[in-house]
Each structure stands twice: as C-alpha cells, then as structure tokens.
Short mmCIF file of C-alpha atoms and ligand atoms in Angstrom, two decimals:
data_model
loop_
_atom_site.label_atom_id
_atom_site.label_comp_id
_atom_site.label_asym_id
_atom_site.label_seq_id
_atom_site.Cartn_x
_atom_site.Cartn_y
_atom_site.Cartn_z
CA MET A 1 212.42 -52.78 90.91
CA ASN A 2 212.17 -54.74 87.21
CA VAL A 3 209.71 -57.34 86.71
CA VAL A 4 211.88 -60.38 87.58
CA LYS A 5 212.77 -59.34 90.95
CA ARG A 6 209.08 -58.78 91.39
CA TYR A 7 207.56 -62.06 89.86
CA ILE A 8 209.72 -63.83 91.91
CA CYS A 9 209.60 -61.97 94.93
CA GLY A 10 205.24 -62.18 94.94
CA PHE A 11 206.08 -66.17 94.55
CA ALA A 12 207.86 -65.91 97.34
CA ILE A 13 204.76 -64.78 99.79
CA LEU A 14 202.17 -66.52 98.42
CA SER A 15 203.96 -69.44 98.71
CA LEU A 16 204.97 -67.97 102.89
CA ALA A 17 201.26 -67.60 103.24
CA PHE A 18 199.98 -70.48 101.57
CA LEU A 19 202.78 -72.27 104.02
CA ASN A 20 201.89 -70.26 106.98
CA VAL A 21 197.86 -71.61 106.27
CA GLN A 22 199.17 -75.42 105.52
CA CYS A 23 200.61 -74.75 110.00
CA LYS A 24 198.58 -73.49 111.24
CA GLY A 25 196.06 -76.04 109.78
CA LYS A 26 198.11 -78.88 111.19
CA GLU A 27 198.27 -76.96 114.85
CA LYS A 28 194.06 -77.19 114.48
CA ASP A 29 194.64 -80.28 114.23
CA GLU A 30 196.99 -81.56 116.60
CA LYS A 31 194.53 -79.20 119.06
CA GLN A 32 191.90 -81.04 117.42
CA GLU A 33 193.46 -84.61 118.66
CA ASN A 34 195.11 -83.84 121.44
CA THR A 35 191.07 -82.79 123.10
CA THR A 36 189.27 -85.29 121.31
CA GLN A 37 192.36 -87.83 123.17
CA LYS A 38 191.93 -85.59 126.38
CA MET A 39 188.60 -86.00 126.51
CA ASP A 40 188.48 -89.20 126.36
CA SER A 41 190.70 -90.09 128.61
CA VAL A 42 189.26 -91.14 132.25
CA SER A 43 185.07 -90.95 131.73
CA ILE A 44 182.45 -91.72 134.78
CA GLU A 45 179.32 -93.16 133.66
CA LYS A 46 176.34 -93.11 135.54
CA LYS A 47 173.67 -96.29 136.32
CA GLU A 48 171.09 -97.43 139.08
CA TYR A 49 172.24 -100.01 141.45
CA GLY A 50 169.12 -100.87 143.52
CA THR A 51 166.68 -99.68 145.66
CA THR A 52 167.05 -100.06 149.88
CA PRO A 53 163.92 -102.08 151.51
CA ASP A 54 163.34 -98.74 152.82
CA GLY A 55 162.32 -97.72 149.39
CA LYS A 56 165.27 -95.30 148.77
CA LYS A 57 167.23 -95.77 145.24
CA VAL A 58 170.46 -96.35 145.16
CA ASP A 59 172.80 -95.35 142.06
CA VAL A 60 176.58 -96.09 140.86
CA TYR A 61 178.75 -94.81 139.26
CA THR A 62 182.14 -96.00 136.99
CA LEU A 63 184.57 -93.50 136.44
CA LYS A 64 187.51 -95.54 134.24
CA ASN A 65 190.55 -94.19 132.98
CA GLN A 66 192.62 -95.71 129.59
CA LYS A 67 195.08 -97.65 131.68
CA GLY A 68 192.53 -100.29 133.40
CA MET A 69 191.89 -99.09 136.23
CA GLU A 70 187.87 -99.44 137.12
CA VAL A 71 186.46 -98.00 140.13
CA ASN A 72 183.47 -98.20 140.36
CA ILE A 73 181.27 -95.98 143.53
CA MET A 74 177.53 -96.35 144.69
CA THR A 75 175.21 -93.41 146.33
CA TYR A 76 175.11 -95.52 149.41
CA GLY A 77 177.79 -95.37 151.64
CA GLY A 78 179.93 -93.61 149.29
CA ILE A 79 180.75 -97.51 149.23
CA ILE A 80 183.60 -98.63 146.79
CA THR A 81 181.58 -101.70 145.29
CA SER A 82 184.40 -102.96 142.74
CA LEU A 83 188.40 -101.00 141.97
CA LYS A 84 190.03 -103.16 138.45
CA VAL A 85 193.90 -102.19 138.19
CA PRO A 86 196.30 -103.88 136.05
CA ASN A 87 198.77 -107.35 137.26
CA LYS A 88 202.54 -107.34 136.11
CA ALA A 89 200.83 -108.99 132.75
CA GLY A 90 198.39 -105.69 131.79
CA ALA A 91 195.13 -107.84 133.25
CA SER A 92 192.50 -105.90 134.90
CA GLU A 93 190.83 -107.58 138.13
CA GLU A 94 188.88 -107.37 140.64
CA VAL A 95 191.43 -105.98 144.38
CA VAL A 96 188.21 -104.93 146.65
CA ILE A 97 186.65 -106.81 148.90
CA GLY A 98 182.66 -106.11 148.03
CA PHE A 99 179.42 -108.02 146.95
CA ASN A 100 177.28 -108.10 144.05
CA ASN A 101 174.21 -106.53 145.57
CA LEU A 102 172.94 -103.81 147.23
CA THR A 103 170.51 -106.31 149.24
CA GLN A 104 173.76 -107.58 150.49
CA TYR A 105 175.35 -104.26 151.37
CA THR A 106 172.23 -103.52 153.04
CA LYS A 107 172.57 -105.64 155.98
CA ASP A 108 175.47 -106.18 158.08
CA ASN A 109 179.23 -106.07 157.33
CA PRO A 110 182.82 -104.82 158.64
CA TYR A 111 181.94 -101.11 156.70
CA PHE A 112 183.27 -102.92 153.23
CA GLY A 113 184.52 -100.54 150.99
CA ALA A 114 182.64 -97.55 153.08
CA LEU A 115 182.80 -93.92 153.66
CA ILE A 116 183.27 -93.81 157.31
CA GLY A 117 181.64 -91.20 159.46
CA ARG A 118 180.93 -88.94 161.97
CA TYR A 119 184.42 -90.82 163.60
CA GLY A 120 186.38 -93.41 162.23
CA ASN A 121 187.82 -95.90 164.63
CA ARG A 122 186.95 -95.98 168.77
CA ILE A 123 185.89 -92.75 171.30
CA ALA A 124 185.83 -94.63 174.68
CA LYS A 125 182.01 -95.67 176.18
CA GLY A 126 180.80 -93.67 173.05
CA LYS A 127 181.50 -90.73 175.46
CA PHE A 128 183.10 -86.65 175.15
CA SER A 129 182.96 -83.50 176.22
CA LEU A 130 182.99 -80.24 174.18
CA ASP A 131 182.85 -77.44 176.27
CA GLY A 132 181.91 -79.25 179.35
CA THR A 133 178.88 -80.57 177.69
CA GLU A 134 179.00 -84.53 177.79
CA TYR A 135 177.91 -86.50 174.50
CA GLN A 136 176.93 -90.02 174.73
CA LEU A 137 177.11 -91.86 171.36
CA ALA A 138 175.67 -95.17 170.36
CA THR A 139 178.14 -97.70 172.40
CA ASN A 140 178.28 -100.66 169.51
CA ASN A 141 181.59 -102.11 169.28
CA GLY A 142 181.25 -103.59 173.44
CA LYS A 143 181.80 -100.71 175.68
CA ASN A 144 182.87 -98.28 172.61
CA ALA A 145 181.71 -96.17 170.46
CA LEU A 146 182.51 -97.49 166.53
CA HIS A 147 183.28 -95.71 163.03
CA GLY A 148 179.76 -93.66 163.63
CA GLY A 149 177.26 -94.87 165.31
CA PRO A 150 175.37 -97.52 163.43
CA GLU A 151 174.23 -96.06 160.11
CA GLY A 152 176.70 -93.49 160.45
CA PHE A 153 177.80 -92.09 156.99
CA HIS A 154 178.31 -96.14 155.98
CA ARG A 155 174.42 -96.79 155.67
CA VAL A 156 173.10 -93.25 154.86
CA ILE A 157 172.25 -92.05 150.59
CA TRP A 158 174.66 -89.23 149.73
CA THR A 159 174.20 -87.43 146.83
CA ALA A 160 176.07 -86.72 143.56
CA GLU A 161 177.81 -84.82 141.20
CA GLU A 162 179.69 -85.75 138.45
CA ALA A 163 182.38 -83.66 136.04
CA LYS A 164 185.12 -85.14 133.48
CA GLY A 165 187.32 -82.81 132.60
CA GLY A 166 190.55 -84.15 130.28
CA ASP A 167 192.44 -85.89 132.65
CA VAL A 168 191.08 -86.83 135.11
CA ALA A 169 186.82 -88.03 135.87
CA THR A 170 184.90 -86.57 139.11
CA LEU A 171 182.63 -88.38 141.11
CA LYS A 172 181.81 -85.55 144.11
CA LEU A 173 179.26 -86.47 146.87
CA LYS A 174 177.05 -84.61 149.42
CA TYR A 175 175.76 -85.42 152.83
CA VAL A 176 174.25 -83.27 155.04
CA SER A 177 174.08 -84.86 159.14
CA LYS A 178 172.39 -83.72 160.89
CA ASP A 179 172.66 -82.35 164.27
CA MET A 180 172.20 -84.45 167.12
CA GLU A 181 172.52 -87.04 164.55
CA GLU A 182 174.32 -90.58 165.86
CA GLY A 183 174.86 -88.54 169.09
CA TYR A 184 177.26 -85.41 167.52
CA PRO A 185 175.79 -82.16 168.17
CA GLY A 186 176.33 -79.27 165.00
CA ASN A 187 175.11 -80.00 161.58
CA LEU A 188 177.29 -81.53 159.79
CA THR A 189 177.69 -80.02 156.11
CA VAL A 190 180.42 -82.86 154.07
CA PHE A 191 181.43 -83.66 150.96
CA VAL A 192 183.30 -86.26 149.54
CA THR A 193 185.36 -86.20 146.51
CA TYR A 194 186.72 -89.18 144.55
CA THR A 195 188.91 -88.67 140.99
CA LEU A 196 189.99 -91.17 139.29
CA ASN A 197 193.43 -89.86 137.25
CA LYS A 198 194.61 -91.23 134.10
CA ASP A 199 197.73 -92.43 135.94
CA ASN A 200 195.54 -95.44 137.64
CA ALA A 201 195.66 -93.08 141.14
CA LEU A 202 192.60 -92.40 143.28
CA ASP A 203 192.38 -88.85 145.13
CA VAL A 204 189.15 -89.07 147.65
CA LEU A 205 189.67 -85.29 149.64
CA TYR A 206 186.51 -84.80 152.53
CA GLU A 207 185.63 -81.51 153.30
CA ALA A 208 182.98 -80.73 156.02
CA THR A 209 181.79 -77.84 157.84
CA THR A 210 180.19 -77.97 160.42
CA ASP A 211 177.31 -74.92 162.68
CA LYS A 212 178.49 -76.12 166.29
CA LYS A 213 181.09 -77.38 167.89
CA THR A 214 181.94 -81.08 167.14
CA ILE A 215 184.15 -83.44 166.15
CA VAL A 216 185.48 -85.26 162.81
CA ASN A 217 187.30 -87.80 161.46
CA LEU A 218 186.62 -88.63 158.21
CA THR A 219 187.88 -92.39 156.21
CA GLN A 220 188.09 -94.83 154.04
CA HIS A 221 186.87 -98.39 154.43
CA SER A 222 188.53 -100.54 151.45
CA TYR A 223 189.71 -104.06 151.39
CA PHE A 224 192.39 -104.61 149.87
CA ASN A 225 193.50 -107.95 148.29
CA LEU A 226 196.36 -106.91 145.84
CA SER A 227 196.68 -110.03 144.17
CA GLY A 228 193.18 -110.94 142.64
CA ASP A 229 192.16 -114.02 144.17
CA PHE A 230 189.98 -113.74 146.96
CA THR A 231 190.46 -117.11 147.69
CA LYS A 232 194.16 -115.50 148.56
CA THR A 233 195.49 -114.40 151.80
CA ILE A 234 196.50 -110.76 152.59
CA LEU A 235 199.72 -112.53 154.72
CA ASP A 236 202.58 -112.22 151.81
CA ASP A 237 201.64 -109.02 150.76
CA GLU A 238 205.00 -106.20 152.08
CA VAL A 239 203.73 -102.91 153.89
CA VAL A 240 205.65 -100.51 154.37
CA ILE A 241 204.50 -97.65 156.75
CA ASP A 242 206.34 -94.07 157.07
CA ALA A 243 206.26 -94.22 161.30
CA ASP A 244 208.40 -94.51 163.51
CA LYS A 245 205.54 -95.03 166.59
CA LEU A 246 202.43 -96.82 167.09
CA VAL A 247 198.95 -96.09 170.00
CA PRO A 248 199.62 -98.02 171.69
CA VAL A 249 195.72 -99.83 172.61
CA ASP A 250 194.02 -101.50 175.13
CA ALA A 251 192.84 -104.75 175.42
CA ASP A 252 188.99 -103.19 174.37
CA LEU A 253 191.69 -101.54 171.47
CA ILE A 254 191.03 -98.07 172.84
CA PRO A 255 194.57 -95.93 173.07
CA THR A 256 196.96 -96.40 176.59
CA GLY A 257 197.09 -92.36 176.06
CA LYS A 258 201.07 -93.58 175.47
CA LEU A 259 203.22 -93.39 171.73
CA THR A 260 205.79 -96.41 171.94
CA ASP A 261 208.50 -96.57 169.55
CA VAL A 262 208.02 -99.30 166.49
CA ALA A 263 211.96 -100.59 166.59
CA ASN A 264 212.55 -104.15 167.40
CA THR A 265 208.90 -104.73 167.18
CA PRO A 266 206.41 -106.49 164.64
CA PHE A 267 204.86 -102.82 164.29
CA ASP A 268 207.87 -101.61 162.54
CA PHE A 269 207.13 -100.55 158.43
CA ARG A 270 210.14 -98.40 158.08
CA LYS A 271 211.58 -101.06 155.30
CA PRO A 272 209.07 -103.81 154.17
CA ARG A 273 207.41 -106.56 156.09
CA VAL A 274 206.22 -109.55 155.10
CA ILE A 275 202.63 -108.87 156.88
CA GLY A 276 202.79 -113.06 158.17
CA LYS A 277 206.04 -112.97 158.72
CA ASP A 278 205.02 -112.36 163.08
CA ILE A 279 201.62 -111.18 162.77
CA GLU A 280 200.57 -115.20 164.92
CA ALA A 281 203.87 -113.18 167.37
CA LYS A 282 203.44 -113.30 171.07
CA ASP A 283 203.86 -109.81 170.99
CA ASP A 284 200.78 -108.16 173.39
CA GLN A 285 199.54 -106.03 170.69
CA LEU A 286 199.37 -108.12 167.89
CA ILE A 287 197.56 -110.85 170.83
CA LYS A 288 195.14 -107.24 171.56
CA GLY A 289 194.17 -106.50 167.91
CA LYS A 290 193.94 -110.28 167.18
CA GLY A 291 196.50 -109.19 164.46
CA TYR A 292 197.16 -105.92 163.01
CA ASP A 293 194.73 -103.27 164.29
CA HIS A 294 195.89 -100.41 165.15
CA CYS A 295 197.21 -97.24 164.07
CA TRP A 296 200.49 -95.56 163.62
CA VAL A 297 201.97 -91.82 163.94
CA LEU A 298 203.27 -91.06 161.00
CA ASN A 299 205.92 -89.59 160.32
CA LYS A 300 206.61 -86.07 158.32
CA GLN A 301 203.55 -85.23 160.38
CA ASN A 302 202.41 -81.40 159.61
CA THR A 303 204.26 -81.59 156.26
CA GLY A 304 200.85 -81.63 154.73
CA ASP A 305 200.22 -84.19 151.98
CA ARG A 306 203.10 -86.78 151.67
CA PHE A 307 203.96 -90.81 150.78
CA VAL A 308 202.83 -92.64 154.23
CA ALA A 309 202.14 -96.45 153.14
CA SER A 310 202.05 -99.13 150.58
CA ALA A 311 201.08 -102.20 150.07
CA TYR A 312 203.02 -104.83 147.59
CA ASN A 313 201.68 -108.31 146.19
CA ALA A 314 204.83 -109.86 144.90
CA THR A 315 202.94 -112.68 142.61
CA SER A 316 200.22 -109.96 140.63
CA GLY A 317 203.57 -106.91 141.02
CA ARG A 318 200.79 -105.00 142.25
CA LEU A 319 201.84 -101.71 143.89
CA LEU A 320 199.68 -99.58 146.15
CA GLU A 321 201.18 -96.37 147.94
CA VAL A 322 199.13 -94.53 150.01
CA TYR A 323 199.26 -90.30 150.35
CA SER A 324 198.24 -88.51 153.07
CA ASP A 325 198.10 -85.31 155.12
CA GLN A 326 197.15 -87.13 157.45
CA PRO A 327 198.93 -88.39 161.39
CA GLY A 328 198.09 -92.00 161.43
CA ILE A 329 197.17 -94.38 159.94
CA GLN A 330 194.91 -98.09 160.74
CA LEU A 331 196.74 -101.00 159.68
CA TYR A 332 193.48 -103.75 159.94
CA THR A 333 194.15 -107.23 158.38
CA GLY A 334 190.79 -108.45 158.07
CA ASN A 335 191.57 -110.15 161.06
CA PHE A 336 187.38 -110.77 162.09
CA LEU A 337 186.34 -111.51 159.10
CA ASP A 338 185.36 -115.28 159.23
CA GLY A 339 184.10 -117.15 156.31
CA THR A 340 180.07 -115.62 156.50
CA LEU A 341 180.14 -113.26 153.47
CA PRO A 342 179.57 -114.00 150.37
CA MET A 343 182.48 -113.49 147.37
CA ARG A 344 180.29 -111.93 144.08
CA ASN A 345 180.73 -115.17 142.50
CA GLY A 346 180.38 -117.82 144.48
CA GLY A 347 182.70 -118.68 148.11
CA THR A 348 183.04 -117.49 151.16
CA TYR A 349 185.01 -113.99 152.87
CA ALA A 350 187.95 -115.89 155.19
CA HIS A 351 190.11 -115.31 157.48
CA ARG A 352 192.72 -112.41 156.50
CA THR A 353 191.78 -112.64 152.97
CA GLY A 354 191.90 -108.51 152.94
CA LEU A 355 193.37 -105.57 154.62
CA CYS A 356 192.19 -101.84 154.93
CA LEU A 357 194.53 -98.89 155.03
CA GLU A 358 193.02 -96.14 156.82
CA THR A 359 193.87 -92.36 156.63
CA GLN A 360 192.95 -90.53 160.18
CA HIS A 361 193.55 -89.16 163.63
CA TYR A 362 194.47 -91.10 165.78
CA PRO A 363 191.35 -93.67 168.20
CA ASP A 364 189.72 -91.34 171.02
CA SER A 365 190.94 -88.35 170.45
CA PRO A 366 188.21 -86.29 171.51
CA ASN A 367 189.59 -88.07 174.97
CA GLN A 368 193.14 -87.60 175.01
CA LYS A 369 194.11 -84.92 175.48
CA ASP A 370 198.11 -84.87 174.02
CA PHE A 371 196.68 -86.33 170.59
CA PRO A 372 195.90 -84.10 167.55
CA THR A 373 192.38 -82.32 167.64
CA THR A 374 188.84 -83.53 165.77
CA VAL A 375 188.00 -80.68 167.25
CA LEU A 376 185.69 -78.34 164.00
CA ASN A 377 184.27 -75.15 165.03
CA PRO A 378 181.49 -73.23 163.32
CA GLY A 379 183.72 -70.95 160.18
CA GLU A 380 186.12 -73.14 159.38
CA ASN A 381 186.76 -76.10 157.21
CA TYR A 382 187.89 -79.29 157.17
CA LYS A 383 189.92 -80.07 154.43
CA THR A 384 192.29 -83.45 153.73
CA LYS A 385 192.73 -86.34 151.15
CA THR A 386 193.55 -89.39 150.26
CA THR A 387 195.66 -91.09 147.26
CA PHE A 388 195.64 -94.46 146.81
CA LYS A 389 197.99 -94.56 143.84
CA PHE A 390 198.39 -98.35 141.97
CA SER A 391 201.48 -99.54 139.78
CA VAL A 392 203.52 -102.45 138.99
CA LYS A 393 207.02 -103.82 139.27
C1 GLA B 1 187.65 -100.96 161.80
C2 GLA B 1 188.26 -101.02 162.96
C3 GLA B 1 188.24 -102.73 163.25
C4 GLA B 1 186.88 -103.97 163.52
C5 GLA B 1 186.92 -103.47 161.34
C6 GLA B 1 185.74 -104.12 160.67
O1 GLA B 1 189.28 -101.63 160.74
O2 GLA B 1 189.38 -101.14 164.07
O3 GLA B 1 189.19 -102.90 164.64
O4 GLA B 1 185.95 -103.09 163.21
O5 GLA B 1 187.37 -101.81 160.89
O6 GLA B 1 185.47 -104.94 161.89
#
C-alpha cells in the first residue's frame, strides 16, 4: 500500500469511528429522553386527607397522567373521591359524585365511590349456608343484607402501597377481614389494585384468599355523571350493556331465580339506549327497582376480560367503556338520591344525578344453585379485573 492509499484508509477508519461515537451518543440521548418521558407520563402523590371520628388517619393518593385524567383515592373505604377526565373540548372536569371532606364520608351515604365487599349486592334475609352451617349476616336493607354489611369494606381503613412504573401508576390497597367479621366465615386477605395508565383507563384488580370456605363478590360503587355538571341528571346518557338476559327481582330486589330475555323490554341495552327513554314505563321490573337497579347476565362469559358496557354523554362527548371478566353488571341509576346529600361546592345531589356500573356476580348467588358460584375455598385465588376507560367522541 502506498502512502496516499494508507492515508485515505486511515482517514476512512477514523471517520467511521467518529460517526459511530456520534450515533451512540445520539442513541443514548434518545434513550434518556424516552426514560424521562416515560417516568413522567403517569404520577402518584400521597397527602393526608383527615382523621376519622375514632382517631384513625386517612391518606389520599392522586394518580395523574398527561392526558388530563386525575383520580383521587383515599384509604378509607378505598373510595374514589374524585375522577377528572377531559370533555370533547379538552376541559378536564369532575365526573364522579363525592364529598369534599372525610367527615361527610364517615356519615351515612349510599356507598359513594367505595369498594364493596365481602359480598356486593343483596343476600336474601342475610342468610346463607356453607357445608351445612348456616350463617346470619346483619340485615341492613329491609329484610336483606346489602353490600357486605353496615361497615363492609367501604367504611374500613385499607393500607396502601404506591408504585410508579413509567406508563402506569398503581395504588395497591390491602385489607384483612377477620373470621366472622360482619358475619362472614374465614380470615379473608383482600388486595385491590387501582392502576391508571397514560391513555385514560383505570384498572381495578381485585384479589383475595381465605383460610376457611367463604363467599366473595367484590365491586366498585362510583356514581358517574359524564356531563361534568352535577346539577344535571344522567337521563340523557346513552348506555350499552352487552347482555341478552336480565336477573329479574322481587319487590325486595332479590332475584326470582329465573333469567329473562331483554328483547323487546326497556332492559335491552344491546344497542345504545337513552336511559330516560323508558325509565318511567309501567314495567313491573322498573317499578320494583324504582328505575334501573338490576343485574344483567353478561354475554361471552368464560372468555375473560371483554367489553361489557358503556355510557356516553353527547353534550360533553365523554364516553366511558367498561371491560371486565365478571358474569354480571348492576346498572343503578341513582334512584335513591333524594337531594339530601351535599355536593362539593354547594347544592345537593338530586334524584338520578349519577349512575353506577357495578361489575359483579349475580345478587343472592349463595342461595341460588343455578347461578355461577361465589364460593372461595382455602388455597384458591379470587382474582378479577374491571377497567373503566374514558375517551371522547
Ligand atoms: C346498589 C343497590 C341499590 C342501592 C345502591 C345504593 O346499587 O343495588 O339498590 O342500594 O346500591 O343506594
């Protein structure tokens, strides 16, 4: 190789090496940028919320992403105290019923935003049997037991563990319900994990184990008003429920044991139906429920997580889609809201100003042999997930 060739060759090698370093540097910069973006995309922050009348400290966690969704969850009852999402103009506003202080939550209220357990919905006369032993729960809803009893899981303090992992923020709540607490057998260890992602979806993962045969049916009791204006009712919202059948009830809202077709009834939500369209119809089930307060038999059971229901408010453009692996969903249209409970900034929550979409097993399953079982045995893992996904259209 002559000198000139050697020189060119050397120059080429040096240039390549330089380019390589440059590129690596750039790669590194991009990586750093990505990591920073990821880390910042969903955040979680803890604050003191207050002290219960019996002196227990309660914290509130704020989960927030960069698409305008913000969820506040407190350790008392695992309650969602606030949930803000954007409307079609991009304005982030409150969409769940709630109070602005702990004291109000510790007074009587219809489960605003709360975690419900050990058994969501009604159990006839508060009685059920397991292996020949009869258990008697408190009857806190006329003759029946409702939503796990007077204290249930909605008036207890949960311990909390927070985690932030880039595109999601999670809050893992834990509660140990003692053997015979509220009348239920077995020490039940319960975890409920709320996860906010960067695309405006909130997952609720429920997990439980027991040391004695028991029954479990957990759910979330948020009241949504997608208009963002709590002086308005939810009657104009369009609801979809992917269910061909309903669980009809008697006058005490206990299942009759039969399942009926929704076709040609006000309970057919397979295509979008405006809630107010037939809510006052002279329909036996609507009269018994004082509106919609029923459990639907969801389609595609045993397929795991799938779309189950949605609610849409045309004025705000907000769409809430619910995904779940559960067999049933209770649509409750706030029929018992009566203008006595205070809104956050003055005024009171009037009739039908919030709707609940409570994924769950059918009511009174422990006494209905043809319904899917709600029994949990020692060694088994209760694990179920529901997602509330928000968007606009
Ligand atoms: C559930 C019940 C309703 C009512 C509300 C709270 O949705 O099915 O009947 O008790 O909780 O008032």
